[in-house]
mmCIF file of C-alpha atoms in Angstrom:
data_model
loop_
_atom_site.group_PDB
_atom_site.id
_atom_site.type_symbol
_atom_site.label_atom_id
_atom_site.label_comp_id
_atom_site.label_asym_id
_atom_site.label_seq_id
_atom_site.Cartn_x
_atom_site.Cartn_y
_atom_site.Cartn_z
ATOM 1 C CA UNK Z 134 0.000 0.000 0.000
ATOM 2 C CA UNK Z 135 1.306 3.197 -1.041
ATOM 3 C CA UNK Z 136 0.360 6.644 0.676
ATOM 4 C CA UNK Z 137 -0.471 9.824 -1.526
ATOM 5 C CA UNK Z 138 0.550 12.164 1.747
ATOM 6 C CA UNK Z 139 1.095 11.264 5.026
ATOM 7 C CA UNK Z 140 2.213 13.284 8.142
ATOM 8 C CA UNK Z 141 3.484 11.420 11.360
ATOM 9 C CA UNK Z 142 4.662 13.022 14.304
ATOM 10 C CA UNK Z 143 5.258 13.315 17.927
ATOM 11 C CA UNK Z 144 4.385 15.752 20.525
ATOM 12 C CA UNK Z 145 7.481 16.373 22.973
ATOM 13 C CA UNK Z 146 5.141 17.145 25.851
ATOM 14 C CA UNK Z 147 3.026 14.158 25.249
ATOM 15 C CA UNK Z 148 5.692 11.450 25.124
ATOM 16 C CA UNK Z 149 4.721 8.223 23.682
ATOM 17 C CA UNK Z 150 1.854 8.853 21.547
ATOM 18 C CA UNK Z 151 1.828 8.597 17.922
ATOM 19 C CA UNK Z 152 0.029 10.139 15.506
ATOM 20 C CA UNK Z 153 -0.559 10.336 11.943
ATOM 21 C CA UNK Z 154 -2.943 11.756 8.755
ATOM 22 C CA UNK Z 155 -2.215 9.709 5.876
ATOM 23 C CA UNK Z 156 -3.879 9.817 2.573
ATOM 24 C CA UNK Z 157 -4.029 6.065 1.222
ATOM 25 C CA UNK Z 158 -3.170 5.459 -2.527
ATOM 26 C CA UNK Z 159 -4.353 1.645 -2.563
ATOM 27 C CA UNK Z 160 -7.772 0.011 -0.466
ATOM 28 C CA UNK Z 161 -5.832 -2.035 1.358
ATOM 29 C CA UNK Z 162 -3.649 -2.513 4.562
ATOM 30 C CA UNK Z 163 -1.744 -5.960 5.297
ATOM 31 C CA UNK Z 164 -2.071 -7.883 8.346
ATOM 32 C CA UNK Z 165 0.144 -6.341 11.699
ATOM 33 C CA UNK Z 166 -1.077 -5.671 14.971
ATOM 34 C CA UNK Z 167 0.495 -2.640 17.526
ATOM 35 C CA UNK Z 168 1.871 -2.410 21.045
ATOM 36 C CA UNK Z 169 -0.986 0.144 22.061
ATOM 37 C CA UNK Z 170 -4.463 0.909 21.260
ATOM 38 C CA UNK Z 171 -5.069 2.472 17.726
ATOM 39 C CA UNK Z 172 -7.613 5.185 17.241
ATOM 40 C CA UNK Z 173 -8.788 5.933 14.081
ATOM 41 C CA UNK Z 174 -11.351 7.897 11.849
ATOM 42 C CA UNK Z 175 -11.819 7.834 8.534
ATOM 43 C CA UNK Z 176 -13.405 9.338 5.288
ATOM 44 C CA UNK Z 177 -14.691 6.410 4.036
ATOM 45 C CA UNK Z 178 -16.133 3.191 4.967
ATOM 46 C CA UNK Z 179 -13.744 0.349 6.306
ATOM 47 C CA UNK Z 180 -13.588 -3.410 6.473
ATOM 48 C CA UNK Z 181 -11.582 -4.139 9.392
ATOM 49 C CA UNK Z 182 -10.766 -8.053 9.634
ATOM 50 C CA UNK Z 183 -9.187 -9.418 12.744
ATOM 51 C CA UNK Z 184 -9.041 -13.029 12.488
ATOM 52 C CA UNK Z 185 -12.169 -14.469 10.804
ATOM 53 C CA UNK Z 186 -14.207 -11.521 11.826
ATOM 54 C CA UNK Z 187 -14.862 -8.605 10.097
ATOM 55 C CA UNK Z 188 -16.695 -5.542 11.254
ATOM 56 C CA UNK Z 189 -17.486 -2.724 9.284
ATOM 57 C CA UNK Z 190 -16.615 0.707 9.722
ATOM 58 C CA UNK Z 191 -18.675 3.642 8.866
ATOM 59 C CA UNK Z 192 -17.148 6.376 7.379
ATOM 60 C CA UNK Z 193 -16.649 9.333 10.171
ATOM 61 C CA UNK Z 194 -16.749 6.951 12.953
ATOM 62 C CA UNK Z 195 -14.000 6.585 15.787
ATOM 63 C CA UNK Z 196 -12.118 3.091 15.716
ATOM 64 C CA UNK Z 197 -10.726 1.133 18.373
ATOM 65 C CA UNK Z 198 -8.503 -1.137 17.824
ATOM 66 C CA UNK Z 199 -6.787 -3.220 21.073
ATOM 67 C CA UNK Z 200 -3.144 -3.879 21.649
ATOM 68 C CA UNK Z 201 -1.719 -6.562 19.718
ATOM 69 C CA UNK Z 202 -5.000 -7.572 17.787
ATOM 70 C CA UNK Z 203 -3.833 -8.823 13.965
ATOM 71 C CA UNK Z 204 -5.580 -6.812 11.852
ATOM 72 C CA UNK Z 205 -5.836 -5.811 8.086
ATOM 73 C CA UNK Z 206 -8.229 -3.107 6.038
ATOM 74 C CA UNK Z 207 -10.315 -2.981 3.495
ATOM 75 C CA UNK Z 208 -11.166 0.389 2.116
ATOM 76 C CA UNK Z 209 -14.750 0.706 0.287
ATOM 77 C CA UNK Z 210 -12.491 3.435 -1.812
ATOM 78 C CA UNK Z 211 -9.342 4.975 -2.489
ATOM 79 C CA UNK Z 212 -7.414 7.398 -2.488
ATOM 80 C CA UNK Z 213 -8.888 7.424 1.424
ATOM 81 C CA UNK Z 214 -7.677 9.876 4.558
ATOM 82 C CA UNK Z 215 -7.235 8.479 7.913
ATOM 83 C CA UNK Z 216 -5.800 10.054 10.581
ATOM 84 C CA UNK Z 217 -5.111 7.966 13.700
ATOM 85 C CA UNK Z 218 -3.398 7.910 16.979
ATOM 86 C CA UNK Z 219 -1.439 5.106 18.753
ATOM 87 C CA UNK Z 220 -1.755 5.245 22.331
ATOM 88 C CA UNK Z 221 -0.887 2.150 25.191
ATOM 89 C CA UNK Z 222 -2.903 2.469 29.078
ATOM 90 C CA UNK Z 223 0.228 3.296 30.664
ATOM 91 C CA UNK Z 224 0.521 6.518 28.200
ATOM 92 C CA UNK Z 225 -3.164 6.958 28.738
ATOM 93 C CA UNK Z 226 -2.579 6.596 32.674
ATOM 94 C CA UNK Z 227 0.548 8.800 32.519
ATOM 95 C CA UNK Z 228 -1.237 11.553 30.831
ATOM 96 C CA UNK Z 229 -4.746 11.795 31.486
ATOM 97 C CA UNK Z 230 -6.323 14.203 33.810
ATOM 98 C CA UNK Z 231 -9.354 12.135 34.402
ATOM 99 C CA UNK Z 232 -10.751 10.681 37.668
ATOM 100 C CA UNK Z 233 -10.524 6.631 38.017
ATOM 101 C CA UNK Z 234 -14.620 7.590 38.009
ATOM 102 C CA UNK Z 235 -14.646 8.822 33.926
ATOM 103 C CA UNK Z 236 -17.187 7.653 32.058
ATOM 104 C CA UNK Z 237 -15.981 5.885 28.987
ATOM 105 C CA UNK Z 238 -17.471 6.524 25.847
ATOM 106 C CA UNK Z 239 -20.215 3.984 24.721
ATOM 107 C CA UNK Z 240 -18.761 1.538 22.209
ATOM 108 C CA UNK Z 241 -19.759 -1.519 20.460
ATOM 109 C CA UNK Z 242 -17.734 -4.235 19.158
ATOM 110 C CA UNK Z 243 -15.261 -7.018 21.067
ATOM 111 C CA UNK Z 244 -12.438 -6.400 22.682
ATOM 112 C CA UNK Z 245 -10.220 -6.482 19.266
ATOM 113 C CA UNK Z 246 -12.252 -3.955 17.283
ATOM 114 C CA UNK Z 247 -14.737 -1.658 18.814
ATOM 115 C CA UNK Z 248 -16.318 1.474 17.759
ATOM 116 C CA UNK Z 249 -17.469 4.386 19.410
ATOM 117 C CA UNK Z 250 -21.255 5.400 19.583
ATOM 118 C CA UNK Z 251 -21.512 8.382 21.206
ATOM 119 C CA UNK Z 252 -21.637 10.384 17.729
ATOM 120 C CA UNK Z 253 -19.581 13.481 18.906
ATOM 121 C CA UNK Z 254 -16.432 11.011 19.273
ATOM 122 C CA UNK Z 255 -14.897 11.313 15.936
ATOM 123 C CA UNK Z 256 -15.457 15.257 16.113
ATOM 124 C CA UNK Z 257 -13.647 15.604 19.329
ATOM 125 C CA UNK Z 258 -10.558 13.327 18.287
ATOM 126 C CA UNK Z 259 -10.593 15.139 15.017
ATOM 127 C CA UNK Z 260 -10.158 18.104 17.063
ATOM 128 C CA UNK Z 261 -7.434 17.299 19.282
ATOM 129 C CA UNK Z 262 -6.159 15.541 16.220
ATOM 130 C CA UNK Z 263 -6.013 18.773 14.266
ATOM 131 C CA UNK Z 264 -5.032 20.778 17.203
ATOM 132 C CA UNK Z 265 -2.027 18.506 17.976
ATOM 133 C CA UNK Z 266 -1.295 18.832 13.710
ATOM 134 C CA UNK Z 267 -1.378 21.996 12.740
ATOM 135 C CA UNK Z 268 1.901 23.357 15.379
ATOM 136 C CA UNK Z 269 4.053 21.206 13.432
ATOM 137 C CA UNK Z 270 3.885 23.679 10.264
ATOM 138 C CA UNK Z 271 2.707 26.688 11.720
ATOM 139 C CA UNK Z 272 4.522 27.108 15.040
ATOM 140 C CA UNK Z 273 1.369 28.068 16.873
ATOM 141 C CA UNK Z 274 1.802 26.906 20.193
ATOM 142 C CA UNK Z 275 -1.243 28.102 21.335
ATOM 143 C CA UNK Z 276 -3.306 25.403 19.450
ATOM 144 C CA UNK Z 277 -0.803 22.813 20.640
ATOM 145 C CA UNK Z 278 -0.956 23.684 24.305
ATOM 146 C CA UNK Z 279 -5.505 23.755 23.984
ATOM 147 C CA UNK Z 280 -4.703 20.219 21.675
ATOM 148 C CA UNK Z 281 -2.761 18.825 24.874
ATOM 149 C CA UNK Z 282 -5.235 20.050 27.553
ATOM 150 C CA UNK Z 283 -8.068 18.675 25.512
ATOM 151 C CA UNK Z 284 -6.697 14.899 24.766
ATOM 152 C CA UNK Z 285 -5.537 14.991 28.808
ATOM 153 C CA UNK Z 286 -9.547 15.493 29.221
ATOM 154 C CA UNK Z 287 -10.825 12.892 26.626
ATOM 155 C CA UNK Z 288 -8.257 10.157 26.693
ATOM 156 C CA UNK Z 289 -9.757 8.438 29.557
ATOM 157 C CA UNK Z 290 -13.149 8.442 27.632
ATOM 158 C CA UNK Z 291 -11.919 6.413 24.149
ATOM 159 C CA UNK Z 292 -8.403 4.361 25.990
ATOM 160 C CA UNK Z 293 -9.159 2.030 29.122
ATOM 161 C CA UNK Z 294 -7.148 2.958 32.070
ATOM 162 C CA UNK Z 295 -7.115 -0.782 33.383
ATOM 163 C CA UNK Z 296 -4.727 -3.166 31.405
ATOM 164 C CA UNK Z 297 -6.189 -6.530 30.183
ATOM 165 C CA UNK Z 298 -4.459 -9.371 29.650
ATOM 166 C CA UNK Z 299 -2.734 -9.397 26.187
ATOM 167 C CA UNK Z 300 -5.124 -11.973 23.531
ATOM 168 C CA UNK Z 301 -4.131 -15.194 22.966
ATOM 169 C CA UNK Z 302 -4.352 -15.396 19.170
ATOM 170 C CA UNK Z 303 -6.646 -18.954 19.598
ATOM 171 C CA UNK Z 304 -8.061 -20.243 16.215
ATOM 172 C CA UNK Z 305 -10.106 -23.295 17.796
ATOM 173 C CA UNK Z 306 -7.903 -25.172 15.627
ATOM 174 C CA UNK Z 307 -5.104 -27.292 17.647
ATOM 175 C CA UNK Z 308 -3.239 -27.885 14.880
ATOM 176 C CA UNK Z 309 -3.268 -24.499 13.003
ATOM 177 C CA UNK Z 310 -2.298 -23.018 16.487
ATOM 178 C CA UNK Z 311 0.727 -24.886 16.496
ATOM 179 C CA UNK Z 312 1.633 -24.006 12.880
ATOM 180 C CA UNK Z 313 1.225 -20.253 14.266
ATOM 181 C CA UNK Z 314 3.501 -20.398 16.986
ATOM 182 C CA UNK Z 315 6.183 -21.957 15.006
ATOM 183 C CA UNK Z 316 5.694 -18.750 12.599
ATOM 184 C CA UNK Z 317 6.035 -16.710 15.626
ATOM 185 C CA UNK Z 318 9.016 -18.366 16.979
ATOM 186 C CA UNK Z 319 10.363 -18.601 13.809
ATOM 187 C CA UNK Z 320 10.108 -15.516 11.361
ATOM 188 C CA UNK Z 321 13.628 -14.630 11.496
ATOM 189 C CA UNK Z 322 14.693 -17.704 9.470
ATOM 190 C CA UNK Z 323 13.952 -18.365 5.867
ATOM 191 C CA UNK Z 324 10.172 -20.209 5.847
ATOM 192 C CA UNK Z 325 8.148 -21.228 2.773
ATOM 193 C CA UNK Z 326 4.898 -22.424 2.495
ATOM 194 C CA UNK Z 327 6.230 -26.010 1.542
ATOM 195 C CA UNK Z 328 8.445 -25.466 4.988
ATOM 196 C CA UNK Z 329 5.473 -25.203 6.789
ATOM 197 C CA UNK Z 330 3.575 -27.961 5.325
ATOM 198 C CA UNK Z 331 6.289 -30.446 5.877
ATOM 199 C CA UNK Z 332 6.210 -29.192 9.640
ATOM 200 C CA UNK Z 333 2.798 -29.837 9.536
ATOM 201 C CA UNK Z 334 2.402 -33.080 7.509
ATOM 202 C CA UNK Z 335 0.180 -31.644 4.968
ATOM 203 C CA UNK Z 336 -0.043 -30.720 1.342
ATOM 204 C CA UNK Z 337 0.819 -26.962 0.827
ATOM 205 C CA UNK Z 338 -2.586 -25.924 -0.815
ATOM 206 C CA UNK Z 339 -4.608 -28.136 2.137
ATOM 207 C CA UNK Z 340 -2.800 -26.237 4.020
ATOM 208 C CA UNK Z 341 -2.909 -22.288 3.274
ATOM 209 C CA UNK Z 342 -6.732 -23.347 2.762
ATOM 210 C CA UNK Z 343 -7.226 -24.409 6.142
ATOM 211 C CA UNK Z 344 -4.893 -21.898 7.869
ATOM 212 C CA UNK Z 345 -6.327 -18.811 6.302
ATOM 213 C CA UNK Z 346 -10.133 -20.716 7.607
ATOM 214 C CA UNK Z 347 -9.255 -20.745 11.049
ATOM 215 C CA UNK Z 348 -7.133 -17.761 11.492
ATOM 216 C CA UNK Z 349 -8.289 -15.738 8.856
ATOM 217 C CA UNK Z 350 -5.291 -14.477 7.376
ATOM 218 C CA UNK Z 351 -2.704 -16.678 5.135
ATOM 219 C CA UNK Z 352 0.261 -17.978 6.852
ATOM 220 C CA UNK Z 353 2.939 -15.649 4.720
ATOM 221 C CA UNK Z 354 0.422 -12.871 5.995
ATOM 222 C CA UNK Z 355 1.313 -13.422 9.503
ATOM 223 C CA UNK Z 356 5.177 -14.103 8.468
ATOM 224 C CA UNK Z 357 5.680 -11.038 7.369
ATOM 225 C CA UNK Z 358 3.326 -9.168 9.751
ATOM 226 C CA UNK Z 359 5.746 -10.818 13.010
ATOM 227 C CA UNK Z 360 9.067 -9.542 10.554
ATOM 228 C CA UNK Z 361 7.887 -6.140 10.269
ATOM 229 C CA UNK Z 362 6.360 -5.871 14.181
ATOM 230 C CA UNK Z 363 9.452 -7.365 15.443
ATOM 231 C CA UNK Z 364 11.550 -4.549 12.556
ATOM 232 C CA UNK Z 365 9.792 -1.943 14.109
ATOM 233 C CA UNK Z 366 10.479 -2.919 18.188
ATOM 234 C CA UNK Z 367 14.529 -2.849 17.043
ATOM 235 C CA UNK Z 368 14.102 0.736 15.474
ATOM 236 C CA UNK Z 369 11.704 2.239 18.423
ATOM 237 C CA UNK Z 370 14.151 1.303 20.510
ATOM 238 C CA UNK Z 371 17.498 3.096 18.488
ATOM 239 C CA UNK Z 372 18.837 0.099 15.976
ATOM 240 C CA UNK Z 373 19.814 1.181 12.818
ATOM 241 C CA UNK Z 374 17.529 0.545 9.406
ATOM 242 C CA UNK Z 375 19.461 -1.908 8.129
ATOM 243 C CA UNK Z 376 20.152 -4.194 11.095
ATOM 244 C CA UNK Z 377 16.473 -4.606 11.840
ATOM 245 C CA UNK Z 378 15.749 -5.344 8.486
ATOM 246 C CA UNK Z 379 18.129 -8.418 8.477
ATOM 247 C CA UNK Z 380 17.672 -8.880 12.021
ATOM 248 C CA UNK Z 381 13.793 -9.102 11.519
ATOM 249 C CA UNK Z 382 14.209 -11.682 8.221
ATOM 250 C CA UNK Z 383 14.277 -9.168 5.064
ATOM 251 C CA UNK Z 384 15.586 -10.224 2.005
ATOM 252 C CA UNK Z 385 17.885 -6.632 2.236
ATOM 253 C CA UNK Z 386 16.821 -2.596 3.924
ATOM 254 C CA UNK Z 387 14.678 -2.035 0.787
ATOM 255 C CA UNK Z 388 12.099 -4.813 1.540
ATOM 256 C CA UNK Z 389 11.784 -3.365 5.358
ATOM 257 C CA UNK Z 390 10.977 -0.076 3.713
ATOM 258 C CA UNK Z 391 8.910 -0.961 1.152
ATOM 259 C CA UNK Z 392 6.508 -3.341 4.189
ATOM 260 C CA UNK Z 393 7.289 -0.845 6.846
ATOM 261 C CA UNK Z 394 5.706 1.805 5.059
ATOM 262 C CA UNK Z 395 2.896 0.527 3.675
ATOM 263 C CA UNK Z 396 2.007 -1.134 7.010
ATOM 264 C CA UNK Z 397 2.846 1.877 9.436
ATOM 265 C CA UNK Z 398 2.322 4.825 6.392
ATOM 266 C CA UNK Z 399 5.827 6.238 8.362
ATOM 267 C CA UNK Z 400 9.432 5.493 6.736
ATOM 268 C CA UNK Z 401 11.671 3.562 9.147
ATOM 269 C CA UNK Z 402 13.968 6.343 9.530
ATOM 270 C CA UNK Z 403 11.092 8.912 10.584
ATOM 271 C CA UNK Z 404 10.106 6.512 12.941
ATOM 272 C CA UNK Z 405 13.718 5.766 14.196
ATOM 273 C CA UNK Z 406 13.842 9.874 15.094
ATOM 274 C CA UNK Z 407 10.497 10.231 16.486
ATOM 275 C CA UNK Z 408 10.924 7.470 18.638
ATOM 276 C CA UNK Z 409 13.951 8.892 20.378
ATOM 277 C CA UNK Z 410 11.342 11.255 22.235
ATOM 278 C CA UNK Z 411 9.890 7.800 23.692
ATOM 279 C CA UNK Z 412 13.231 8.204 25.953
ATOM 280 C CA UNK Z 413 11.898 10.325 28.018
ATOM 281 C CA UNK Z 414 9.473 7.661 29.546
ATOM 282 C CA UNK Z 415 9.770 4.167 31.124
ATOM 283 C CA UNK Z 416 9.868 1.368 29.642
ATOM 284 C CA UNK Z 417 6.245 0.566 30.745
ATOM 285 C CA UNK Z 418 5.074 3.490 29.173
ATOM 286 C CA UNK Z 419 6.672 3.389 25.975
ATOM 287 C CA UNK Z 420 4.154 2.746 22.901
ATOM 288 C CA UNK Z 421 6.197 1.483 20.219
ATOM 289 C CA UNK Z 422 8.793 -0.864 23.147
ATOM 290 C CA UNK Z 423 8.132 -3.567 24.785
ATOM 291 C CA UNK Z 424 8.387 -2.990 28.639
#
C-alpha cells in the first residue's frame, strides 16, 4: 500500500503517543497488529478483519482497535484519509487528567475492534487531532498547548485505564495453532509455504486453505506481519535501518521499507527519530517498546 501524503509526528510534551494523517493510494492494509491501542477515523467506509471476523466501519466513525490484535483493512475506496493515533494504558494513565470515576465513551464491538457510539467522538478526536497537527507547520503553540489540555480530558473516555491481559491469538484449531507459533518463533529464518507444510504433515494448498479458515489471514500474511512488528520494536528502541531489516528476516533494507511503510504509512527512519522522544518515559510506558 502506497500513501499519496502522510504526516506522522510526535508531541514532545506528550511522550509516547503517535500520531498520523495519511492519505491512502491503494484500499488495502496488510495484516500487523500494535503495542498500544489504535484510534482511528476515517473518510470512508472500512472493512476491518481481525481473524475471521470482520466488522465494518462507517465512514466518520472513531475506531478502536486493542493492543496486539492482527488486523488488516479494506477500504470501500481509495485514495482514502485516515488520521489515527497510537496510544498504550500506561501513556493513557501517565497523561490523562481524568478521575478513576470517567465515564468511557459507549462503544460496540469485542475487545479487538470496537467502535465508538456516542456520535460526537470522531469530532472531538478530530479536534485534538487537528489541534495537535497543525503546530508542526505553523509554530502556533497556542493550538498545541488547547490540543494537549483537551486529549488529557478525553483520553480516559476512548483508551481504558485498566490493562487486560494481552489476547491469545486462539483459532479453535489445535493444529493451526501450532503451525502459528512456530511462525512466531520462527520468522527470522527463511520459511516457505512447503516449509510449513512439511512441519505440519500436509499438502501446501490443504494447508494455506485451512490456515487462512481458522485464522483468517494466510500464513505468509502473519510471516511477514511478526518480521515487520518485530523490525519496528529494534528501530523504536534506536537500531539502525538496516540491522532490523536483516535482524527481523528481510531479504535486504529495501524490503523493510517498502513493508514498513505501507504497514505503518511512516518510513523507518522517521520513525527511528520520532521514537527517540519515547526516551523520556519508562519502559512501561513506551508505545512502540516492549516494557
Amino acid at each position: 500500500m502506497e500513501t499519496l501524503a502522510c504526516r506522522y509526528w510526535r508531541d514532545a510534551d506528550l511522550t509516547g503517543l503517535q500520531f498520523t494523517a495519511s492519505r491512502h493510494l491503494h484500499r488495502e492494509i496488510r495484516p500487523h497488529r500494535h503495542v498500544g491501542f489504535t484510534l482511528s477515523v476515517s473518510d470512508t467506509e472500512l472493512h476491518v478483519r481481525t481473524g475471521t471476523r470482520v466488522t465494518v466501519v462507517p465512514p466518520g466513525t472513531l475506531l478502536r482497535i486493542a493492543p496486539q490484535a492482527w488486523h488488516a483493512v479494506q477500504a470501500r475506496s481509495a485514495p482514502w484519509r485516515e488520521d489515527a493515533m497510537y496510544c498504550s494504558s500506561a501513556v493513557a494513565r501517565c497523561i490523562s487528567t481524568a478521575s478513576d470515576d470517567a465515564p468511557m465513551a459507549r462503544a460496540a464491538g469485542d475487545d479487538g475492534v470496537s467502535l465508538c457510539l456516542d456520535a460526537s467522538a470522531a469530532f472531538e478526536f478530530l479536534e485534538c487531532h487537528r489541534l495537535l497537527y497543525e503546530p508542526t507547520s505553523t509554530g502556533n503553540e497556542e493550538d498545541a498547548a488547547a490540543g494537549r489540555a483537551l486529549l488529557r480530558q478525553r483520553l480516559a473516555r476512548w483508551v481504558p485505564l485498566q490493562t487486560r491481559p494481552t489476547p491469545v491469538f486462539d483459532s479453535g484449531d489445535a493444529r493451526m495453532n501450532r503451525l502459528y507459533e512456530a511462525i512466531a518463533a520462527g520468522f527470522q529464518q527463511r520459511m516457505t509455504l512447503d516449509s510449513l507444510a512439511d512441519v505440519a504433515g500436509m499438502h501446501p494448498v490443504h494447508l494455506q486453505r485451512r490456515f487462512k479458515g481458522a485464522m483468517g489471514f494466510t500464513p505468509h500474511e502473519l510471516l511477514v506481519g511478526h518480521r515487520v512488528g518485530y523490525a519496528r520494536d529494534l528501530i523504536a528502541g534506536g537500531a539502525r535501518v538496516t540491522y532490523a531489516a536483516h535482524a527481523a528476516g528481510f531479504a535486504d533494507q529495501s524490503h523493510l521499507h517498502k513493508i514498513f511503510t505501507s504497514t505503518y504509512a511512516v518510513l523507518p527512519g522517521d520513525y527511528r527519530k520520532l521514537a527517540a522522544l519515547d526516551a523520556l518515559q519508562p519502559l512501561s510506558a513506551r508505545n512502540g517498546i516492549p516494557g
